[in-house]
Amino acid sequence: MKSEFTPPIGKISNMNGQCISLIGNDIDTDRIIPARFLKCVNFDSLGESVFEDDRKTLKGKHPFDLEKNKHASILVVNSNFGCGSSREHAPQALMRWGIKAIIGESFADIFYSNCIAIGIPCFTLPKKSIEEIQNYCDNQSLFLEIDLKNSSAESKDFNFNLKIKESSRKMFLSGEWDATSTLLDNENLIENKFNQLPYTQFNTNFL
Amino acid sequence: MSQDTLFDKVWDLHKVSSLPGGSDQIFIGLHLIHEVTSPQAFGALKDKKLKVKFPDRTVATVDHIVPTDNQSRPFKDNLAEQMIETLEKNCLEHKIRFFNIGSGNQGIVHVVAPELGLTQPGMTIACGDSHTSTHGAFGSIAFGIGTSQVRDVLATQTIAMNKLKVRQIWCDNTLSKGVYAKDLVLHIINKLGVKAGVGFAYEFAGPAIHELSMEERMTICNMSIEGGARCGYINPDEKTFSYIKNKLYAPKNEHWDKALRWWESLKSDENSIYDDVFKLDASKVEPTVTWGITPGQSISINQQIPLLDDLSPNDKLVAEEAYEYMSFKPGQLIKDTPVDVCFIGSCTNGRISDLRVAAKVLKGKKVSKNVKAFAVPGSEKVATEAKQEGIDQIFKDSGFQWREPGCSMCLAMNSDKLIGNQVSASSSNRNFKGRQGSPSGRTLLMSPAMVAAAAINGKVSDVREFIN
């Protein structure tokens, strides 16, 4: 755990930080935050338990325990990262540890939506580029400057064109990624929809 | 882009608006909540000074953290007690219907909603749980969401979401004797892989799917997410309608006729367009068991654990991790692998038909002395039904422990956990590292009938040898 945690707020357009590489496909959300840590009514203390079991198994050699990664904020992963459970506790734990953006080969759907909803942009790159970054991180520190306006990531040695869903990119740039207020803007439309749906007419016991 | 599938029809019907970023605002017809993923969402409502917009369209129960041995309050586990109290308080404050322990309707959320008739064709259903895809068995569009989206549904009854593509999975012929819905869905995930479903809804169709009972269909849709698809569904038919009829929250009298007319119009058109189609022959599926650390790493009961060279380059990395974690050798047979714990339950396979099938295998037999076996009914209703049929007694006579309803050792948030590197034969849905409560515990997923067979022999067995 690093300095005091402050959640992201408003427009997100630039992120500069050190990369932390985590190798493996299909890393599920049970591994990111084991279920026993879900016994909580807020997310505050999740940061210290991120990857708890994997870290214990690796006895200090897990990337999240290495001294050189202490200040890293851009997580670089392989394919289908965040599969399994819908627990938002997983990206919350990563964010509270210090992760501000994730670059990967691919992400599981629910994990991706959860990241967007809490202000962690997730970008994709082809397998080859990811491996290039991960190899580089083996021996030295990689600092990337991510610019969401043109979806680029740059360092002195690299220049990548990141991919991100256009809807997510726009939401971060406009600061509307915290969806509640945008959704509430359409309150009349929501009421209309409710009244139009066939089943709201015949589910008399339900209501 | 898909056209005229059930998914397209239900999506379009529930679309409230196109959002500036390009995603859609979708109305959620039924919102289910439980104790684990809702407290922070209620907290956020409080922070934003918002109310629950349609309290009648959210239904709550408690399942993940409940003990299955002694459910008297307060729970022995203080944190679990705090979570159930928080849910009780939130439901009371926001006037949300809550099926608590002892109500007769408590249980695993994905078992409870269908058995109450809350789950209906043509609805959108969301819940802070990835196995919400279960409800797609009724021709609803159902998917798991995170806590921020739970907040959004509470506050607006809508969520922002990108429309999914649709892949039809066509299952020809019928399943053979001793082969169940669980085997079929494990087979599908193995063939397509655990991430093929990312960005897709899965439509399960074909003669083999048509043949399945509603409970078996729920098993199939339940595990869509294990193939990467956050939503899986089956077009509704006569079986769907007769399952719902007379359930507590089913439409009644003249409303029933109206509902039925609408439901009958809901299936994918014959000439609908899919983004992808995958076909398989269900008669070729055999009893299936996972050997690794993802639900895609499965083989038929008589097969060997794959050699590294037999796998595609993409699968090798996880396979190597799996051999090491599971302490299995490539080429080893899965059959006869000794098991320490046998678990029958979960939102995948904790329904009455699952218990009936397992009881048939167990009747007159004894659980191996080396095995700890326990059965956890999916809901209070399932438990009552099982008792009426004498199924609980068959389980107990065989040496199984008979427990109270809950999620239990599917994810081990209560005290039901593996110890050390124990091997479990489990009717649940995930064999991830550490999933069943021990950081080195090992899970073999299989059908409830196969779990029963493993419990008797003390090792992974072919259930077909028990049922002839």
XYZ file of C-alpha atoms in Angstrom:
675
model
C 0.000 0.000 0.000
C 1.228 3.377 -0.962
C 0.249 6.861 0.000
C -3.290 7.732 1.081
C -5.874 6.510 -1.429
C -7.918 9.058 -3.328
C -10.456 7.756 -5.833
C -10.370 9.178 -9.363
C -12.900 11.854 -10.129
C -13.965 13.845 -13.212
C -12.144 13.874 -16.545
C -9.423 11.296 -17.102
C -7.186 11.997 -20.073
C -3.540 11.441 -19.167
C -1.845 8.837 -17.040
C 1.852 8.660 -16.432
C 3.339 5.857 -14.464
C 5.553 2.860 -14.075
C 4.421 -0.478 -15.498
C 4.044 -3.627 -13.399
C 3.973 -6.839 -15.383
C 1.878 -9.819 -14.302
C 2.262 -12.843 -16.555
C -0.514 -15.409 -17.032
C -3.698 -16.046 -19.007
C -7.162 -16.406 -17.452
C -6.214 -14.782 -14.133
C -9.585 -14.826 -12.376
C -11.075 -12.436 -9.841
C -10.865 -15.080 -7.079
C -7.103 -14.826 -7.461
C -7.147 -11.026 -7.563
C -9.125 -10.974 -4.318
C -9.981 -14.297 -2.622
C -13.606 -14.656 -1.461
C -12.797 -14.474 2.253
C -11.945 -10.776 1.793
C -15.430 -10.111 0.430
C -16.764 -10.204 3.962
C -16.855 -6.434 4.244
C -19.414 -3.661 3.874
C -16.971 -1.214 2.248
C -13.949 -1.500 -0.046
C -11.489 0.437 2.125
C -9.073 -2.242 3.253
C -8.945 -4.375 0.089
C -5.686 -2.929 -1.274
C -3.441 -4.841 1.087
C -5.109 -8.182 0.268
C -4.840 -8.003 -3.528
C -3.476 -11.339 -4.878
C -3.124 -12.494 -1.249
C -2.885 -16.232 -1.954
C -0.650 -15.934 -5.025
C 1.653 -13.609 -3.085
C 1.869 -15.971 -0.114
C 2.684 -18.851 -2.441
C 5.492 -16.885 -4.115
C 6.963 -15.735 -0.776
C 7.914 -12.186 -1.700
C 8.610 -12.859 -5.383
C 5.162 -11.871 -6.670
C 5.326 -8.706 -8.830
C 3.091 -6.926 -6.295
C 5.694 -7.577 -3.584
C 8.830 -6.545 -5.470
C 10.487 -3.388 -4.160
C 11.046 -2.075 -7.688
C 7.282 -2.123 -8.358
C 6.333 -0.269 -5.202
C 5.299 2.855 -7.078
C 3.971 1.214 -10.248
C 0.502 2.214 -11.447
C 0.031 0.684 -14.910
C -0.681 -3.043 -14.796
C 0.334 -5.079 -17.865
C -1.425 -8.434 -18.223
C -2.103 -11.179 -20.763
C -5.380 -12.598 -22.015
C -8.824 -12.909 -20.391
C -7.698 -11.011 -17.311
C -10.363 -10.754 -14.594
C -12.475 -13.749 -15.654
C -14.906 -15.402 -13.257
C -16.795 -13.694 -10.475
C -18.430 -10.278 -10.957
C -16.934 -8.975 -7.693
C -16.078 -5.311 -8.094
C -13.848 -5.939 -5.093
C -11.230 -7.123 -7.634
C -10.657 -3.804 -9.470
C -11.276 -1.959 -6.186
C -8.428 -3.921 -4.600
C -6.132 -3.222 -7.562
C -7.029 0.478 -7.477
C -6.431 0.718 -3.752
C -3.039 -0.952 -4.173
C -2.170 1.812 -6.640
C -3.217 0.663 -10.130
C -4.611 3.482 -12.279
C -4.747 1.828 -15.716
C -4.458 -1.689 -17.155
C -3.033 -2.764 -20.492
C -3.679 -6.345 -21.567
C -4.218 -8.752 -24.445
C -7.904 -9.063 -23.454
C -10.257 -8.647 -20.499
C -13.292 -10.508 -19.195
C -16.536 -8.581 -19.819
C -17.765 -7.954 -16.279
C -14.296 -7.083 -14.995
C -13.939 -4.585 -17.830
C -17.291 -2.894 -17.034
C -16.360 -2.742 -13.355
C -13.032 -1.066 -14.146
C -14.714 1.531 -16.337
C -17.352 2.176 -13.674
C -14.719 3.015 -11.058
C -12.364 4.976 -13.309
C -9.682 2.482 -14.365
C -9.174 2.614 -18.146
C -8.423 -0.825 -19.663
C -6.534 -0.863 -22.957
C -5.663 -3.723 -25.257
C -2.552 -4.385 -27.304
C -1.621 -7.376 -29.476
C 0.056 -10.321 -27.734
C 3.420 -9.440 -29.301
C 3.456 -5.910 -27.887
C 2.369 -7.096 -24.448
C 5.177 -9.637 -24.389
C 7.599 -6.951 -25.490
C 6.597 -4.783 -22.538
C 6.655 -7.704 -20.121
C 10.146 -8.759 -21.246
C 11.368 -5.208 -20.887
C 9.937 -5.013 -17.366
C 11.929 -8.121 -16.383
C 15.158 -6.162 -16.359
C 14.309 -2.514 -16.052
C 11.592 -0.083 -15.143
C 9.260 1.087 -17.862
C 7.520 4.418 -17.499
C 4.663 5.055 -19.912
C 2.805 8.222 -20.723
C -0.716 7.347 -21.721
C -2.772 9.890 -23.616
C -6.441 8.950 -23.943
C -7.141 11.649 -26.519
C -5.196 9.803 -29.187
C -5.032 6.423 -27.376
C -1.264 6.380 -27.302
C 1.332 5.120 -24.847
C 4.866 6.407 -25.102
C 8.225 6.037 -23.420
C 11.738 6.708 -24.579
C 11.910 3.225 -26.150
C 8.292 2.537 -27.081
C 5.380 4.031 -28.904
C 2.135 2.071 -28.868
C -1.319 2.659 -30.295
C -3.597 1.436 -27.544
C -7.097 0.134 -28.199
C -10.016 1.026 -25.976
C -13.782 0.863 -26.572
C -14.821 4.177 -28.060
C -17.688 4.510 -25.556
C -15.253 4.102 -22.648
C -12.734 6.542 -24.140
C -15.393 9.216 -24.584
C -16.750 8.696 -21.068
C -13.310 9.167 -19.508
C -12.509 12.255 -21.574
C -15.857 13.888 -20.761
C -15.734 12.803 -17.107
C -19.057 10.917 -17.433
C -17.688 7.472 -16.588
C -19.516 7.528 -13.262
C -22.762 6.662 -15.023
C -25.439 7.338 -12.399
C -26.050 10.989 -13.166
C -26.010 10.447 -16.949
C -28.602 7.708 -16.535
C -30.720 9.875 -14.245
C -30.783 12.645 -16.859
C -33.261 10.441 -18.733
C -35.681 10.068 -15.862
C -38.748 10.723 -18.038
C -37.631 8.189 -20.600
C -37.130 5.628 -17.821
C -40.695 6.201 -16.569
C -42.036 5.881 -20.113
C -40.150 2.665 -20.669
C -41.455 1.215 -17.426
C -45.029 1.987 -18.464
C -44.577 0.534 -21.951
C -43.131 -2.838 -20.996
C -45.640 -5.676 -21.490
C -44.797 -7.406 -18.223
C -45.355 -4.413 -15.988
C -49.007 -4.740 -17.036
C -49.517 -8.384 -16.181
C -47.231 -8.972 -13.208
C -49.822 -7.849 -10.711
C -48.432 -9.875 -7.801
C -44.964 -8.624 -8.442
C -45.818 -5.006 -7.858
C -24.477 -7.826 -36.394
C -27.184 -10.131 -35.099
C -30.774 -9.532 -36.168
C -34.161 -10.794 -34.985
C -32.759 -13.096 -32.323
C -34.476 -13.175 -28.951
C -31.519 -11.219 -27.630
C -32.063 -8.436 -30.191
C -35.787 -8.292 -29.457
C -35.427 -8.101 -25.692
C -32.533 -5.639 -25.899
C -34.418 -3.310 -28.241
C -37.547 -3.500 -26.093
C -35.603 -2.421 -22.994
C -33.493 0.266 -24.612
C -34.200 3.598 -22.943
C -31.707 5.739 -24.858
C -28.445 5.804 -26.779
C -25.856 7.339 -24.491
C -23.424 10.012 -25.677
C -20.438 7.615 -25.537
C -22.151 5.079 -27.820
C -23.394 2.548 -25.265
C -27.102 1.932 -24.595
C -29.150 2.700 -21.524
C -31.045 -0.508 -20.740
C -34.038 -0.868 -18.418
C -33.699 -3.720 -15.915
C -36.982 -5.556 -15.351
C -35.871 -7.581 -12.342
C -33.000 -6.738 -10.034
C -31.806 -9.369 -7.578
C -29.514 -8.514 -4.693
C -27.641 -10.376 -1.955
C -25.444 -9.511 1.000
C -22.013 -9.486 -0.662
C -22.204 -7.070 -3.574
C -24.950 -4.706 -2.385
C -23.748 -2.935 0.822
C -21.329 -0.626 -0.997
C -24.034 0.166 -3.565
C -26.460 1.266 -0.837
C -23.585 3.246 0.705
C -23.051 5.042 -2.600
C -26.777 5.901 -2.817
C -26.525 7.456 0.605
C -23.431 9.457 -0.383
C -25.179 10.740 -3.493
C -28.432 11.353 -1.595
C -30.384 9.150 -3.997
C -33.372 6.875 -3.452
C -34.185 3.451 -4.850
C -36.230 4.306 -7.934
C -38.438 1.208 -8.214
C -38.148 -0.682 -4.891
C -40.707 -3.255 -6.119
C -38.427 -4.359 -8.934
C -35.592 -5.370 -6.612
C -35.772 -8.604 -4.630
C -33.237 -9.669 -2.002
C -32.104 -12.867 -0.370
C -29.047 -13.965 1.596
C -26.875 -16.798 0.316
C -23.105 -16.311 -0.005
C -22.073 -15.996 3.632
C -24.735 -18.038 5.422
C -23.475 -20.949 7.491
C -24.976 -24.273 6.409
C -24.526 -26.127 9.715
C -25.994 -23.771 12.285
C -28.048 -20.859 11.022
C -29.163 -19.496 14.388
C -28.534 -15.784 14.905
C -26.279 -14.075 15.586
C -23.965 -16.070 13.278
C -20.767 -17.291 14.892
C -18.792 -15.356 12.282
C -19.082 -11.675 13.237
C -18.333 -10.412 9.737
C -21.040 -12.646 8.255
C -23.472 -11.399 10.900
C -22.581 -7.797 10.063
C -23.266 -8.457 6.380
C -26.704 -9.991 6.897
C -27.615 -7.197 9.325
C -26.573 -4.594 6.760
C -28.772 -6.233 4.123
C -31.709 -6.440 6.536
C -31.322 -2.774 7.386
C -30.968 -1.659 3.755
C -34.017 -3.650 2.630
C -36.101 -2.291 5.472
C -35.020 1.294 4.856
C -35.621 1.140 1.093
C -38.743 -1.074 1.271
C -37.198 -3.906 -0.703
C -38.725 -7.385 -0.531
C -36.282 -9.620 1.353
C -36.422 -13.401 1.648
C -34.551 -14.007 4.864
C -33.551 -17.293 6.479
C -36.645 -19.072 7.748
C -39.014 -17.293 5.353
C -39.444 -20.504 3.390
C -38.149 -18.718 0.297
C -34.496 -18.078 1.176
C -31.735 -19.699 -0.835
C -29.201 -19.133 -3.565
C -30.488 -16.142 -5.481
C -30.399 -17.975 -8.828
C -32.368 -20.881 -7.403
C -34.899 -18.722 -5.579
C -36.000 -16.296 -8.323
C -37.042 -19.001 -10.820
C -38.843 -21.093 -8.205
C -40.861 -18.037 -7.129
C -41.849 -17.281 -10.726
C -39.988 -13.957 -10.630
C -37.825 -15.018 -13.565
C -39.900 -14.741 -16.750
C -39.336 -14.740 -20.514
C -38.596 -11.418 -22.184
C -37.336 -9.691 -19.045
C -33.963 -8.138 -18.482
C -32.513 -9.408 -15.212
C -29.416 -8.139 -13.448
C -27.707 -9.125 -10.200
C -24.333 -8.472 -8.634
C -23.283 -12.021 -9.329
C -21.755 -13.487 -12.469
C -24.044 -16.529 -12.459
C -27.066 -14.343 -13.171
C -26.833 -15.833 -16.669
C -28.777 -18.759 -15.121
C -32.070 -16.915 -15.647
C -31.514 -16.936 -19.419
C -32.896 -20.490 -19.316
C -36.347 -18.837 -19.357
C -35.678 -16.665 -22.413
C -34.807 -13.641 -20.348
C -31.676 -11.576 -20.955
C -29.819 -11.889 -17.689
C -26.296 -10.889 -16.744
C -24.009 -10.246 -13.815
C -23.014 -6.735 -12.840
C -20.559 -5.144 -10.416
C -21.372 -3.070 -7.376
C -21.280 0.295 -9.203
C -23.863 -1.049 -11.611
C -25.923 -2.376 -8.689
C -25.905 1.227 -7.483
C -27.036 2.394 -10.925
C -29.888 -0.114 -11.056
C -31.030 0.837 -7.566
C -30.940 4.550 -8.420
C -32.270 4.452 -11.989
C -33.481 0.893 -12.782
C -31.167 1.136 -15.800
C -27.530 0.498 -16.662
C -25.154 1.693 -19.362
C -24.007 -1.224 -21.489
C -22.665 -2.004 -24.946
C -24.875 -4.363 -26.923
C -23.457 -7.885 -27.091
C -22.958 -9.979 -30.198
C -24.876 -13.261 -30.385
C -23.401 -16.727 -30.922
C -25.776 -19.617 -31.399
C -24.571 -22.914 -29.958
C -26.531 -25.599 -31.769
C -26.622 -28.971 -30.003
C -27.753 -31.826 -32.264
C -29.208 -35.168 -31.155
C -29.694 -35.953 -27.466
C -27.513 -36.700 -24.470
C -26.766 -40.377 -23.724
C -27.730 -42.140 -20.512
C -25.549 -41.053 -17.588
C -24.631 -37.822 -19.328
C -26.152 -34.627 -17.950
C -26.513 -30.921 -18.656
C -23.351 -30.278 -16.623
C -21.356 -32.572 -18.903
C -22.735 -30.805 -21.960
C -21.857 -27.320 -20.742
C -18.370 -28.392 -19.607
C -17.916 -29.915 -23.052
C -19.023 -26.682 -24.759
C -16.640 -24.573 -22.660
C -13.819 -26.976 -23.420
C -14.444 -26.818 -27.173
C -14.888 -23.041 -27.384
C -12.535 -22.005 -24.587
C -13.023 -19.837 -21.525
C -12.742 -16.525 -23.329
C -14.580 -17.213 -26.588
C -17.723 -15.705 -25.086
C -16.206 -12.307 -24.297
C -18.415 -9.718 -25.998
C -21.091 -12.341 -26.767
C -24.430 -13.587 -25.534
C -24.768 -17.348 -26.055
C -28.003 -18.730 -27.466
C -28.197 -22.453 -26.670
C -30.426 -24.240 -29.169
C -31.071 -27.489 -31.018
C -32.748 -30.821 -30.234
C -30.496 -31.633 -27.250
C -31.351 -28.330 -25.578
C -35.060 -28.694 -26.391
C -35.060 -32.066 -24.607
C -33.665 -30.643 -21.363
C -35.861 -29.873 -18.353
C -35.978 -26.289 -17.069
C -33.569 -27.138 -14.266
C -31.107 -28.682 -16.697
C -31.423 -25.594 -18.912
C -30.541 -23.460 -15.890
C -27.354 -25.514 -15.427
C -26.384 -24.782 -19.036
C -27.082 -21.036 -18.922
C -25.527 -20.752 -15.451
C -22.117 -21.659 -16.819
C -22.205 -19.347 -19.865
C -19.988 -16.992 -17.898
C -17.382 -19.746 -17.499
C -17.107 -19.647 -21.269
C -16.679 -15.863 -21.099
C -20.281 -14.990 -22.076
C -21.876 -12.826 -19.416
C -25.289 -13.732 -20.825
C -26.646 -17.083 -22.044
C -30.223 -17.892 -22.987
C -32.616 -20.448 -24.416
C -35.733 -19.605 -26.411
C -38.813 -20.179 -24.238
C -41.213 -23.028 -25.065
C -44.029 -25.079 -23.487
C -41.682 -26.384 -20.775
C -40.811 -22.828 -19.799
C -44.426 -21.750 -19.550
C -45.591 -24.776 -17.586
C -42.669 -24.373 -15.139
C -43.739 -20.793 -14.400
C -47.472 -21.440 -14.196
C -48.892 -21.207 -10.661
C -45.613 -20.048 -9.133
C -46.026 -17.418 -6.420
C -45.215 -14.393 -8.595
C -46.424 -15.799 -11.926
C -49.148 -13.811 -13.700
C -52.594 -15.090 -12.734
C -55.998 -15.527 -14.480
C -56.513 -13.171 -17.437
C -53.009 -11.797 -16.918
C -51.642 -15.292 -17.480
C -53.279 -15.451 -20.929
C -51.818 -12.084 -21.880
C -48.384 -13.078 -20.622
C -48.505 -16.365 -22.490
C -49.418 -14.692 -25.782
C -46.487 -12.332 -25.410
C -44.018 -15.039 -24.330
C -44.993 -17.219 -27.290
C -44.021 -14.409 -29.639
C -40.568 -14.003 -28.145
C -38.268 -16.592 -29.689
C -35.524 -15.955 -32.233
C -36.956 -15.878 -35.752
C -36.239 -18.827 -38.024
C -34.212 -16.653 -40.357
C -32.578 -14.557 -37.654
C -28.942 -13.622 -38.150
C -26.201 -14.566 -35.685
C -22.709 -13.137 -35.385
C -21.454 -16.695 -35.112
C -22.802 -20.257 -34.988
C -21.119 -23.245 -33.343
C -22.499 -26.769 -33.815
C -21.877 -29.919 -31.858
C -23.229 -33.445 -31.571
C -24.594 -33.888 -28.037
C -24.780 -37.678 -28.388
C -20.963 -37.762 -28.436
C -20.627 -36.044 -25.051
C -19.464 -38.308 -22.214
C -19.349 -37.776 -18.455
C -16.908 -34.903 -18.144
C -14.501 -33.876 -15.385
C -12.183 -30.884 -15.067
C -8.531 -31.589 -14.370
C -7.121 -28.054 -14.223
C -7.656 -24.551 -12.871
C -10.153 -23.213 -15.408
C -13.569 -24.688 -16.275
C -12.293 -25.120 -19.844
C -9.692 -27.658 -18.768
C -11.904 -30.741 -18.852
C -11.810 -34.236 -20.327
C -14.169 -37.200 -20.639
C -14.019 -39.668 -17.782
C -11.977 -42.182 -19.789
C -9.536 -39.696 -21.294
C -6.043 -38.797 -20.218
C -4.990 -35.374 -19.018
C -3.730 -33.723 -22.206
C -0.056 -33.581 -23.084
C 1.403 -30.134 -23.549
C 2.047 -30.861 -27.208
C -1.625 -31.646 -27.783
C -2.651 -28.142 -26.741
C -2.797 -24.954 -28.761
C -0.047 -22.407 -28.033
C -2.563 -20.196 -26.220
C -3.589 -22.976 -23.833
C -0.079 -24.111 -22.916
C 0.694 -21.402 -20.381
C -2.356 -22.155 -18.232
C -1.921 -25.916 -18.706
C 1.588 -25.774 -17.257
C 0.282 -23.788 -14.318
C -2.512 -26.348 -13.893
C -0.256 -29.458 -13.910
C 1.818 -27.901 -11.168
C -1.047 -26.642 -9.022
C -3.085 -29.837 -9.335
C -0.008 -32.135 -9.023
C -1.192 -34.017 -12.112
C 1.068 -35.424 -14.794
C 0.300 -34.914 -18.471
C -1.053 -38.176 -19.874
C -2.393 -39.352 -16.501
C -5.949 -40.785 -16.392
C -8.465 -38.689 -14.468
C -10.486 -41.778 -13.562
C -9.575 -43.269 -10.167
C -8.065 -39.995 -8.883
C -8.636 -40.177 -5.093
C -10.939 -37.475 -3.673
C -11.118 -36.145 -0.098
C -14.289 -34.054 -0.196
C -17.525 -34.412 -2.180
C -19.811 -31.400 -2.503
C -23.282 -31.388 -4.064
C -24.930 -27.990 -4.256
C -24.517 -24.467 -5.773
C -26.495 -22.351 -8.240
C -25.271 -24.686 -10.983
C -26.441 -27.980 -9.498
C -28.259 -27.484 -6.195
C -31.843 -27.942 -7.413
C -34.260 -30.739 -6.606
C -33.626 -32.652 -9.844
C -29.870 -32.586 -9.094
C -30.483 -34.046 -5.642
C -32.854 -36.673 -7.074
C -30.269 -37.859 -9.592
C -27.550 -38.043 -6.938
C -29.890 -39.832 -4.501
C -30.591 -42.481 -7.126
C -26.865 -43.236 -7.308
C -26.453 -43.163 -3.515
C -29.478 -45.262 -2.563
C -28.425 -48.326 -0.589
C -24.724 -47.427 -0.856
C -22.185 -45.938 1.547
C -19.799 -43.056 1.127
C -16.151 -44.170 1.205
C -14.650 -43.845 4.684
C -11.917 -41.573 3.354
C -14.361 -39.007 2.043
C -16.132 -36.099 3.700
C -19.344 -35.671 1.709
C -22.003 -33.025 2.102
C -25.101 -31.912 0.262
C -26.345 -28.329 0.387
C -29.826 -27.768 -1.080
C -30.073 -24.643 -3.227
C -32.979 -23.147 -1.312
C -35.399 -23.673 1.560
C -37.979 -24.817 -0.997
C -35.573 -27.397 -2.435
C -34.780 -28.603 1.091
C -38.472 -28.983 1.940
C -39.197 -30.831 -1.275
C -36.233 -33.142 -0.716
C -37.467 -33.957 2.771
C -40.969 -34.687 1.487
C -39.513 -37.127 -1.032
C -37.212 -38.762 1.533
C -34.143 -37.680 -0.407
C -32.474 -36.143 2.643
C -32.700 -39.543 4.344
C -31.065 -41.320 1.394
C -28.191 -38.844 1.567
C -27.852 -39.223 5.337
C -28.061 -43.027 5.222
C -25.230 -43.084 2.690
C -22.993 -41.004 4.953
C -23.525 -37.585 3.385
C -24.018 -34.626 5.721
C -27.292 -32.873 4.954
C -26.987 -29.101 5.327
C -29.069 -25.917 5.290
C -29.352 -23.891 2.031
C -26.641 -21.490 0.830
C -23.741 -21.082 -1.609
C -21.460 -22.984 0.767
C -18.291 -24.541 -0.623
C -18.840 -23.288 -4.159
C -16.911 -20.203 -3.078
C -16.253 -20.959 0.584
C -17.293 -17.675 2.152
C -18.698 -19.572 5.124
C -16.922 -22.243 7.149
C -17.279 -24.943 4.465
C -13.759 -25.007 3.072
C -11.158 -27.383 1.724
C -8.132 -27.889 3.961
C -4.586 -27.866 2.577
C -4.325 -29.455 -0.850
C -7.429 -31.634 -0.494
C -9.106 -32.745 -3.713
C -12.818 -32.120 -4.037
C -15.311 -33.623 -6.436
C -17.721 -30.738 -6.774
C -20.996 -30.058 -8.558
C -20.212 -26.304 -8.529
C -18.967 -24.078 -11.339
C -15.390 -22.960 -10.711
C -12.147 -24.847 -10.245
C -10.000 -21.732 -9.903
C -6.930 -21.838 -7.675
C -8.053 -21.435 -4.066
C -11.714 -21.174 -5.027
C -12.976 -23.610 -2.408
C -11.361 -21.889 0.533
C -7.852 -23.319 0.733
C -5.078 -21.530 -1.202
C -3.814 -24.946 -2.327
C -7.169 -26.781 -2.524
C -7.954 -28.653 -5.726
C -11.367 -28.813 -7.359
C -12.654 -31.301 -9.918
C -15.929 -30.116 -11.443
C -18.482 -32.710 -12.517
C -22.209 -33.488 -12.527
C -23.985 -34.241 -9.216
C -24.384 -37.877 -10.271
C -20.631 -38.101 -10.845
C -19.974 -36.512 -7.438
C -22.188 -39.162 -5.848
C -20.275 -41.909 -7.662
C -16.950 -40.396 -6.555
C -18.197 -40.256 -2.950
C -19.022 -43.975 -2.937
C -15.763 -45.117 -4.528
C -13.562 -42.484 -2.877
C -12.178 -41.683 -6.293
C -13.247 -40.211 -9.624
C -15.607 -42.765 -11.187
C -17.819 -43.306 -14.204
C -21.398 -42.894 -13.009
C -22.612 -45.045 -15.910
C -21.284 -48.063 -13.993
C -23.786 -47.240 -11.229
C -26.965 -46.677 -13.154
C -27.311 -49.741 -15.360
